[in-house]
Structures are given as C-alpha cells and as structure tokens.
CSV table of C-alpha atoms in Angstrom, one decimal:
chain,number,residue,atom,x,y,z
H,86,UNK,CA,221.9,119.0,190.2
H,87,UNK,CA,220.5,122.5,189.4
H,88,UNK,CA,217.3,122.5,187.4
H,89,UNK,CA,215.8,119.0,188.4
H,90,UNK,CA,213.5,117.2,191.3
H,91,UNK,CA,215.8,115.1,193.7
H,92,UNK,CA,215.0,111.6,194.6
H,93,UNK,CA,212.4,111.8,197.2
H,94,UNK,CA,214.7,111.2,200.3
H,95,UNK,CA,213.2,109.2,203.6
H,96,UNK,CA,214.6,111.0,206.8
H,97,UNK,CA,216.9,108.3,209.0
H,98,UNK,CA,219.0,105.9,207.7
H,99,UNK,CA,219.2,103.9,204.4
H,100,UNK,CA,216.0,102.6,202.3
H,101,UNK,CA,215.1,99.1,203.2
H,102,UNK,CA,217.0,96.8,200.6
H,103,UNK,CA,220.0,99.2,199.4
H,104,UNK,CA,222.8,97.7,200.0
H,105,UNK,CA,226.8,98.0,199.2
H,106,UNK,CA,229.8,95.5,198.3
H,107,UNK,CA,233.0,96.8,198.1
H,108,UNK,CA,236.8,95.7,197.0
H,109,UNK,CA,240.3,97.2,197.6
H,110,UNK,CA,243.4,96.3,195.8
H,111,UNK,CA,246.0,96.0,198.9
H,112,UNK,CA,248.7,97.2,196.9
H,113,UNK,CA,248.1,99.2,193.8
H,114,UNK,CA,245.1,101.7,192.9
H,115,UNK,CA,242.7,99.4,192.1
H,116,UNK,CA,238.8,99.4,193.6
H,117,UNK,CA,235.5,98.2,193.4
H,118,UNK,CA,232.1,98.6,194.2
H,119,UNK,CA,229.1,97.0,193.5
H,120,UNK,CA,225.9,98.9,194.6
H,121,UNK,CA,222.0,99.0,195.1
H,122,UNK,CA,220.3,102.5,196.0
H,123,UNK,CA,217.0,104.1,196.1
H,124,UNK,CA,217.4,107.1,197.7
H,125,UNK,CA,220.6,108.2,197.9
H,126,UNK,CA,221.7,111.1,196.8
H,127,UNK,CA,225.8,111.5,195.9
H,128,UNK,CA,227.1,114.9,196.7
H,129,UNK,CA,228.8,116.6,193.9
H,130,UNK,CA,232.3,115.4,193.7
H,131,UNK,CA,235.0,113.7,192.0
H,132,UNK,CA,237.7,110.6,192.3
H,133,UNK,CA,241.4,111.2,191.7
H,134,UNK,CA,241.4,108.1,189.1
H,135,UNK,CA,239.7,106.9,186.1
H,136,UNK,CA,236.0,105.8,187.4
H,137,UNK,CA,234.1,103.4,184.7
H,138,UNK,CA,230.9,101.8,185.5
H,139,UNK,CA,227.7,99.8,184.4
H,140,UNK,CA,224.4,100.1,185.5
H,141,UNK,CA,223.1,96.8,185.9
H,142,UNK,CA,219.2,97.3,186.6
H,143,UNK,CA,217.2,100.2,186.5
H,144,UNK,CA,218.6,103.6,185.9
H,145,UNK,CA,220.8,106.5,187.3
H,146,UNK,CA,220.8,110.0,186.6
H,147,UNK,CA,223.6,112.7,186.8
H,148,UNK,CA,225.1,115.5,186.1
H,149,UNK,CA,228.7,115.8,184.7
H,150,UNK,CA,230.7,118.8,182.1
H,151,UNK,CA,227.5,121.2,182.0
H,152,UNK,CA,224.9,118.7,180.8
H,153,UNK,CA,222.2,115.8,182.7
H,154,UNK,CA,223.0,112.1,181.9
H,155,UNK,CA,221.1,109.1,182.2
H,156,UNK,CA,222.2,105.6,182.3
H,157,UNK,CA,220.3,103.1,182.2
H,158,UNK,CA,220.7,99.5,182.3
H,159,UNK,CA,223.5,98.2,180.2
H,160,UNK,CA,225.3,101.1,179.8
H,161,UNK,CA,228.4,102.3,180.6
H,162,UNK,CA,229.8,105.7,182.6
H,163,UNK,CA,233.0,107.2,182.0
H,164,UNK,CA,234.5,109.7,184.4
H,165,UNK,CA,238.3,111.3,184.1
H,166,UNK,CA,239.8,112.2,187.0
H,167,UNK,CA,239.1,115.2,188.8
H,168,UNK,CA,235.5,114.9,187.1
H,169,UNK,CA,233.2,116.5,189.3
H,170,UNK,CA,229.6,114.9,188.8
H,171,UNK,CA,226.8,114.1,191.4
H,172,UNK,CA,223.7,110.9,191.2
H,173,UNK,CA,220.5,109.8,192.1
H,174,UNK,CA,218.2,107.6,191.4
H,175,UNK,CA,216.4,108.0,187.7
H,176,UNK,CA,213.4,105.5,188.9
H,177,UNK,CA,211.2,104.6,191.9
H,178,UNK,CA,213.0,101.2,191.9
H,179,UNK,CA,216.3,102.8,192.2
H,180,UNK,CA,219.2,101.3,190.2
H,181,UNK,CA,221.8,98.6,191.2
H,182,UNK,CA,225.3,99.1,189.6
H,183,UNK,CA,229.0,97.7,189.4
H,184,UNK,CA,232.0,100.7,189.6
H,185,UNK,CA,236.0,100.2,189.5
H,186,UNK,CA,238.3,103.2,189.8
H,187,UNK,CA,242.0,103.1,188.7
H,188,UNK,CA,244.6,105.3,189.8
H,189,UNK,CA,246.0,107.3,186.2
H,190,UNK,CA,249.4,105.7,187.2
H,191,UNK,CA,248.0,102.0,186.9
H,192,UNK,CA,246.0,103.3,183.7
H,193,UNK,CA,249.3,104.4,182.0
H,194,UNK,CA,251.6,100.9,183.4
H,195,UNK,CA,248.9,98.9,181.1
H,196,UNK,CA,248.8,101.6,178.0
H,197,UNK,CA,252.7,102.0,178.1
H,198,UNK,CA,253.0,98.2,178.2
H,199,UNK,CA,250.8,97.7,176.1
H,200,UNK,CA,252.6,100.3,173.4
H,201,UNK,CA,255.7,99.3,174.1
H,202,UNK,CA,256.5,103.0,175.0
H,203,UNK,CA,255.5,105.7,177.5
H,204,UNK,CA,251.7,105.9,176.5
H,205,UNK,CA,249.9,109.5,176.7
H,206,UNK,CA,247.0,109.4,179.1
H,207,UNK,CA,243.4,109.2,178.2
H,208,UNK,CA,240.6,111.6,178.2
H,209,UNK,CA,236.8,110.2,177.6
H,210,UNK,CA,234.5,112.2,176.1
H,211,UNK,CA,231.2,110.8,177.0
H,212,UNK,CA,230.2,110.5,180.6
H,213,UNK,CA,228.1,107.4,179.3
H,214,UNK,CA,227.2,105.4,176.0
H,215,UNK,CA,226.0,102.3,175.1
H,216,UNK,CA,228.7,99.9,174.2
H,217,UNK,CA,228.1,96.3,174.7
H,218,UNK,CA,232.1,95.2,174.3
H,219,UNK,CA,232.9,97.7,176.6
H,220,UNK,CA,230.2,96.8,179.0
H,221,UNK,CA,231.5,93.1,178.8
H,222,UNK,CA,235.1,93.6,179.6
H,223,UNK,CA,234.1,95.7,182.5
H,224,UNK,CA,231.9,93.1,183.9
H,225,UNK,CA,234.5,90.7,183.4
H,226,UNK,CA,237.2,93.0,185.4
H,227,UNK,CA,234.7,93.4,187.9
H,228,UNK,CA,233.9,89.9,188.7
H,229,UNK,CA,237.4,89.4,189.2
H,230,UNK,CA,238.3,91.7,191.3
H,231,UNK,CA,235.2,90.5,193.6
H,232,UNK,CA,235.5,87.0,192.6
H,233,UNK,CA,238.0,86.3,195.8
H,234,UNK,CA,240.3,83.0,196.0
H,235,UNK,CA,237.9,82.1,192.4
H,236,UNK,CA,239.8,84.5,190.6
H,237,UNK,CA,244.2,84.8,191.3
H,238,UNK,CA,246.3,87.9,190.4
H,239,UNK,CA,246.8,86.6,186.9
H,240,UNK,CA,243.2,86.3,185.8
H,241,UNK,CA,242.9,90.4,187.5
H,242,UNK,CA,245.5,91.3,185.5
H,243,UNK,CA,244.4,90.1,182.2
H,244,UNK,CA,241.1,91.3,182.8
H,245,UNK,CA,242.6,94.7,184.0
H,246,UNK,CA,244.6,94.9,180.8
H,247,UNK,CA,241.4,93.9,178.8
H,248,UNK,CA,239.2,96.4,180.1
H,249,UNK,CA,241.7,99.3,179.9
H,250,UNK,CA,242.5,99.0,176.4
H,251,UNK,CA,239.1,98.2,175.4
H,252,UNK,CA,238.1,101.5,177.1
H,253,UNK,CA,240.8,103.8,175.4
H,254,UNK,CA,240.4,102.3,171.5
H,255,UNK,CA,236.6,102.5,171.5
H,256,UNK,CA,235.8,105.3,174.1
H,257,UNK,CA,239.1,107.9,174.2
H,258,UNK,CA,241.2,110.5,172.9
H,259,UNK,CA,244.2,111.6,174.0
H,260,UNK,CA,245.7,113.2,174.8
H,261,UNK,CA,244.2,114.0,178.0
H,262,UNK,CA,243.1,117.5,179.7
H,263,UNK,CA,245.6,118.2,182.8
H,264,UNK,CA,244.4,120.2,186.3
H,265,UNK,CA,246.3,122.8,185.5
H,266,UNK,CA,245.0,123.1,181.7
H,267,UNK,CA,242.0,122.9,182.9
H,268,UNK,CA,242.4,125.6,185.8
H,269,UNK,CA,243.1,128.0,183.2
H,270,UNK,CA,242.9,131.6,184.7
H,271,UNK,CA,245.9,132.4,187.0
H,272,UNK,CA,243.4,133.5,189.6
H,273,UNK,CA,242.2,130.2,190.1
H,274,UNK,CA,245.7,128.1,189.6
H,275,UNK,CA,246.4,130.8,192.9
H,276,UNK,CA,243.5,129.9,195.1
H,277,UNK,CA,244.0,126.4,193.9
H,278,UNK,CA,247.2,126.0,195.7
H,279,UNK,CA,246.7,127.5,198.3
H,280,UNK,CA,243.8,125.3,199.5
H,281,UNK,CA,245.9,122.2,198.0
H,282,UNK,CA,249.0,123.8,200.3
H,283,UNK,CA,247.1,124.9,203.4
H,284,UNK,CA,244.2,121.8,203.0
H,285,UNK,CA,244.0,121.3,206.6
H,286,UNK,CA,243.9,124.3,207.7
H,287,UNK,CA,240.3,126.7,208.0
H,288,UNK,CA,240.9,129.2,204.6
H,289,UNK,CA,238.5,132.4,204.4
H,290,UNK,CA,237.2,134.1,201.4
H,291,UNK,CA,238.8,137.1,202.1
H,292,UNK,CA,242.0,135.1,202.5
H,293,UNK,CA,241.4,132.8,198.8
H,294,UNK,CA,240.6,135.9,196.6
H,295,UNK,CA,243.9,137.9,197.7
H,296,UNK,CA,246.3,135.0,196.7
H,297,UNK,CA,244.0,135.1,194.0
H,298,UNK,CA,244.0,138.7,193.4
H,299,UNK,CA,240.1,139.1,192.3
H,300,UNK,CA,237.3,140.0,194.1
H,301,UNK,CA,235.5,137.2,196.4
H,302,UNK,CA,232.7,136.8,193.9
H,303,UNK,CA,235.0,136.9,190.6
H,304,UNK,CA,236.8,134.1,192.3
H,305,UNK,CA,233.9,132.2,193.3
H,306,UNK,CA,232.0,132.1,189.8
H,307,UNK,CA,235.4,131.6,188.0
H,308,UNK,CA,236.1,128.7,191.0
H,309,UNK,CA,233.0,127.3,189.3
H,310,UNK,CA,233.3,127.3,186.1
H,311,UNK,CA,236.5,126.0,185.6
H,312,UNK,CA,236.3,123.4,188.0
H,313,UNK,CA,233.1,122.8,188.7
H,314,UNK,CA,232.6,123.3,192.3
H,315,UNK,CA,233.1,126.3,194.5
H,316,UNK,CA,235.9,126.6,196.8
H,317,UNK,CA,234.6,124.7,199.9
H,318,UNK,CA,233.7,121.6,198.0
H,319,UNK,CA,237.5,121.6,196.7
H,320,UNK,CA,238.7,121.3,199.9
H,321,UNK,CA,236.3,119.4,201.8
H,322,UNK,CA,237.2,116.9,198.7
H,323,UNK,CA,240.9,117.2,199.4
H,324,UNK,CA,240.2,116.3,203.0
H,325,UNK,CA,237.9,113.4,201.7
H,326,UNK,CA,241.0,112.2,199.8
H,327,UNK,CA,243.3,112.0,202.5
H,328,UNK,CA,241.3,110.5,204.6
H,329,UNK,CA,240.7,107.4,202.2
H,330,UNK,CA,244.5,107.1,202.1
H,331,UNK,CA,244.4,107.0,205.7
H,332,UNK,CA,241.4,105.0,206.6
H,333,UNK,CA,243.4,102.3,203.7
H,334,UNK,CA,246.4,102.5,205.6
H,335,UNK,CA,244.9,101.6,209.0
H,336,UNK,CA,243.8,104.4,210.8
H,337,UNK,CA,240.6,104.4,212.0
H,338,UNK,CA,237.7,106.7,211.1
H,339,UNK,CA,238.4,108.8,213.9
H,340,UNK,CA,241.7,109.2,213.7
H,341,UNK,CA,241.4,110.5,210.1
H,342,UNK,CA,238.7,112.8,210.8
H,343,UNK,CA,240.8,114.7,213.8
H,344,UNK,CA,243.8,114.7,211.4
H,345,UNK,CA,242.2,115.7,208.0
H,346,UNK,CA,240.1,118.7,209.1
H,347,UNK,CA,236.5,117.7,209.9
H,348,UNK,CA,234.9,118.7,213.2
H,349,UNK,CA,234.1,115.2,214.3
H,350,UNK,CA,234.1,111.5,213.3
H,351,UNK,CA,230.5,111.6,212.5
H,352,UNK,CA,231.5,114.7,209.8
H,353,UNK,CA,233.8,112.6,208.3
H,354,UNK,CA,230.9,109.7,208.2
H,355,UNK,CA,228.6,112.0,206.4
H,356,UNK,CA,230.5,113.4,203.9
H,357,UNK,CA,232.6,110.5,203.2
H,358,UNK,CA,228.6,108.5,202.2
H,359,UNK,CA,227.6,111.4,200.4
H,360,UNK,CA,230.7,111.7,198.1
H,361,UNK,CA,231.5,107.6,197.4
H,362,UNK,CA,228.2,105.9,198.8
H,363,UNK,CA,230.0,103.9,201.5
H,364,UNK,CA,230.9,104.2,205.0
H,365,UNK,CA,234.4,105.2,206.3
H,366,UNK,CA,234.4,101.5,208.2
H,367,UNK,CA,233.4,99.7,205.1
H,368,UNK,CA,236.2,101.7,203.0
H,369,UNK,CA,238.5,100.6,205.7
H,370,UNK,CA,237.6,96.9,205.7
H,371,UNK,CA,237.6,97.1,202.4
H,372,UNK,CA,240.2,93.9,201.1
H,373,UNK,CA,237.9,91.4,202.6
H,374,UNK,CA,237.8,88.1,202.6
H,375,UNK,CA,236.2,86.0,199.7
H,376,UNK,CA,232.8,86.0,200.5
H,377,UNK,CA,232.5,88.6,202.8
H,378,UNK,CA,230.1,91.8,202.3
H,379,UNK,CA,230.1,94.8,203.0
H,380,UNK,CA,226.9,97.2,204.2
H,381,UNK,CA,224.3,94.5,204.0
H,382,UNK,CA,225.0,93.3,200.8
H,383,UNK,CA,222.9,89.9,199.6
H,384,UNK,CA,225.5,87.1,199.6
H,385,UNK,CA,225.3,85.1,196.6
H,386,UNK,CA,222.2,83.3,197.1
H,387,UNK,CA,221.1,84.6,200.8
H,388,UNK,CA,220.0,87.2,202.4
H,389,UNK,CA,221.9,90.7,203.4
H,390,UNK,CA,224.9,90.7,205.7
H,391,UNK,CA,223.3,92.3,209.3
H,392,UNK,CA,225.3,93.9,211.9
H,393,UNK,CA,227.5,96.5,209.1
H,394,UNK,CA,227.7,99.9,209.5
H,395,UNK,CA,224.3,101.5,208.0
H,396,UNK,CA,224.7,104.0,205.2
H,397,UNK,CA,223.5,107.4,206.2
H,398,UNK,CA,220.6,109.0,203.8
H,399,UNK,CA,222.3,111.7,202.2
H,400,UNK,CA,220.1,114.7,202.8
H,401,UNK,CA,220.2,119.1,202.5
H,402,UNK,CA,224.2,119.8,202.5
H,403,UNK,CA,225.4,119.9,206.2
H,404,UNK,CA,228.8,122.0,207.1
C-alpha cells in the first residue's frame, strides 16, 4: 500500500478480540468468511474467483486497480478474479466483515441458467459502492452458507442465485477482462508461463527475462504494471493456490507446504494468513459443523472458541 501509514502492528500473535469464522462448500467453489481484525495487515494478493464483501462495523482500507479504497460500514467490495488488492484496518477499532468467493465457473452455471443460454462472464468496475440491495442479498447468501443444518441446499441455492444476479444487473459489465487480455505485452504472457509451468520449481531473474526476452528490469516494471505485482508475488500466489486445493482435499498443512514450494510448514502458515486472513488448519477444517468456529470466533451469544490455531500478525514481508 505505497503512499500510506500501515495499521500500527503489535509484535506476536493476533490482537486480543480478532477473531475468524469460516465456511467451505464440500463440493463446488463456494466459501465464506466472516471476520474481525485490528491489526492485520493482508499481503497484496488476489483470489482465483469472484470475491464480494460487506463491511459490517467500522471500516477497511485498500488498495486495488491504481487507486485507495475505503469501505466502510454497509458497504459493499467487489473483486474480479485475479484482482490483486491488499487491507488494513481504516480505524483504531478495526473493522468486522462478512466475504464469500465463487469460483467463475459457479458464477457462469447461475448467469447461463439464469439466461437461458451460455452467459458472458462479468467484470465489476468498482472495487466498492454503496448499494443497500446488493448489500442485502449478500447478507442473505452469507447467513446461509454459515447458517448450518438452519439453512438446506435449497435455501443456498436461491440465495446464491439471488446474490449473483443482483451483483451483475446493478454492479457489472461484461464482458469481462481475460488474464491473457490483460497480460498484454508478449514479454510478460512469456514469463507468465513459465512461472505458471515451472511453479514449483526455484525461477531466477536472469532465467524469467530470457523467456521473456527484455532486460530484468523491463520485465519487472512491465511484470507490475500489467498485473500488479512483481514476479515473486505471482508465484508465491500460485503456490498459495495449490496449496488451498490441497489443504481442501485433505492433506495436511505440511504436506502441502513440502509439495507446493515453501521452505517449511511454518512458511506456508505465514504466507497463507497474510494473503486470506486465516490459518492453513482453519482452511482445512473448513466444512464444519453447525455451530462450530473457527480461530476464536464468538459463538452466537458466548464467548470465543479457545484452543484454535492463533492467527499470526502479519508483519515486514518475510521470504
């Protein structure tokens, strides 16, 4: 977040009352989160699927497509896949806030039914806005998904189907912006692949700018600009995504940090809070069971779940 103060961040561990709840749909690409944070600070990064969200109390800044946003309560976020943006908290109170990301290929299912024929996909405009229709239906998706045995499968899918099209006929345009359209010089479409190819593996600079055929530092400030992070960031996010797959499959947070190229299981663990503001064990338990919470959030009328995984204080960016 060039050009303005960070949350004041308090060394070890998370501020006393932040707190994260957290829902995965077993079988399709479906999730949600409902969140409290203080002094957190989300690494720049982005989410392979259509991210909306409310802010609920007090307010979050961000930055996203070359500008600073704030949202504050009642308000809703937009992000496109492949969006990179970062957070913080706006106010000394922090901000508490309700998320739900869907895959593009869940997104188009609704539109295309919906239509009655193969719907185009979606592009939002405007990282947030004030909308109270669309902040409704969201809410209303949201405490289904979370709502447990309260809610079945039908009531999610109306509300799913609710939510979507409310967001595209009041918020989009289509037809949306592809990665490769928006990777427009052939210099990065090359280094792109090859860190989307060879993801894994340890790439060099050298190595990136002669696929790309451009200079290290022509690369890296084109890198940038067209997709708004440099090089490393890609591809510690492509290792990020993997591992999610993995950790949702069952593997454990080890095993997906040996196989997805971090150095260690506690590597994986900080990265994967500073990018999505949960733990790789929470992520993993995340179809719980109605009821259940995940990193100390306040059951419904009680006090926080104790004995979950702590969420690290994101601090200076660590290898």
């Amino acid at each position: 977040m060039a050009g303005r103060d960070r949350a004041q961040e308090r060394p070890g561990g998370r501020a006393p009352g932040d707190w994260v709840r957290y829902w995965r749909d077993p079988d399709r690409p479906l999730e949600a989160m409902r969140a409290h944070f203080t002094g957190h600070v989300f690494h720049r990064h982005s989410h392979d699927a259509y991210s909306f969200a409310v802010t609920e109390t007090g307010a979050q800044r961000f930055h996203c497509r070359g500008d600073d946003h704030t949202s504050g309560a009642g308000m809703v976020m937009a992000f496109n896949p492949d969006d990179p943006h970062d957070g913080e908290a706006a106010v000394p109170a922090g901000f508490t806030y309700r998320i739900v990301h869907l895959g593009p290929d869940l997104v188009r299912s609704v539109l295309t039914d919906a239509a009655g024929r193969r719907a185009p996909m979606p592009l939002f405009p405007q990282p947030v806005r004030e909308d109270p229709v669309l902040r409704q239906a969201l809410l209303r998706l949201h405490a289904a998904l979370l709502g447990g045995a309260a809610a079945g499968p039908l009531v999610r899918d109306e509300r799913l189907t609710e939510a979507v099209l409310a967001m595209v006929r009041r918020g989009a345009r289509t037809p949306a912006r592809t990665m490769t359209a928006r990777a427009g010089s052939a210099a990065v479409h090359r280094a792109r692949q090859l860190l989307a190819d060879e993801w894994a593996q340890e790439v060099t600079a050298e190595r990136l700018a002669q696929a790309a055929g451009c200079s290290r530092f022509a690369l890296y400030r084109a890198f940038r600009a067209e997709l708004g992070m440099p090089p490393s960031d890609f591809q510690r996010q492509l290792r990020l995504r993997r591992a999610r797959r993995m950790l949702a499959a069952g593997a454990t947070a080890a095993e997906a940090a040996a196989h997805c190229g971090f150095a260690d299981q506690a590597h994986l663990h900080r990265w994967f809070v500073r990018s999505y503001g949960i733990t790789p064990g929470a992520y993993a338990r995340g179809p719980h069971a109605p009821g259940r919470e995940a990193d100390g959030a306040p059951r419904p009328g009680g006090a926080p779940v104790r004995g979950t995984a702590p969420l690290t204080r994101s601090g200076p960016a660590a290898p």
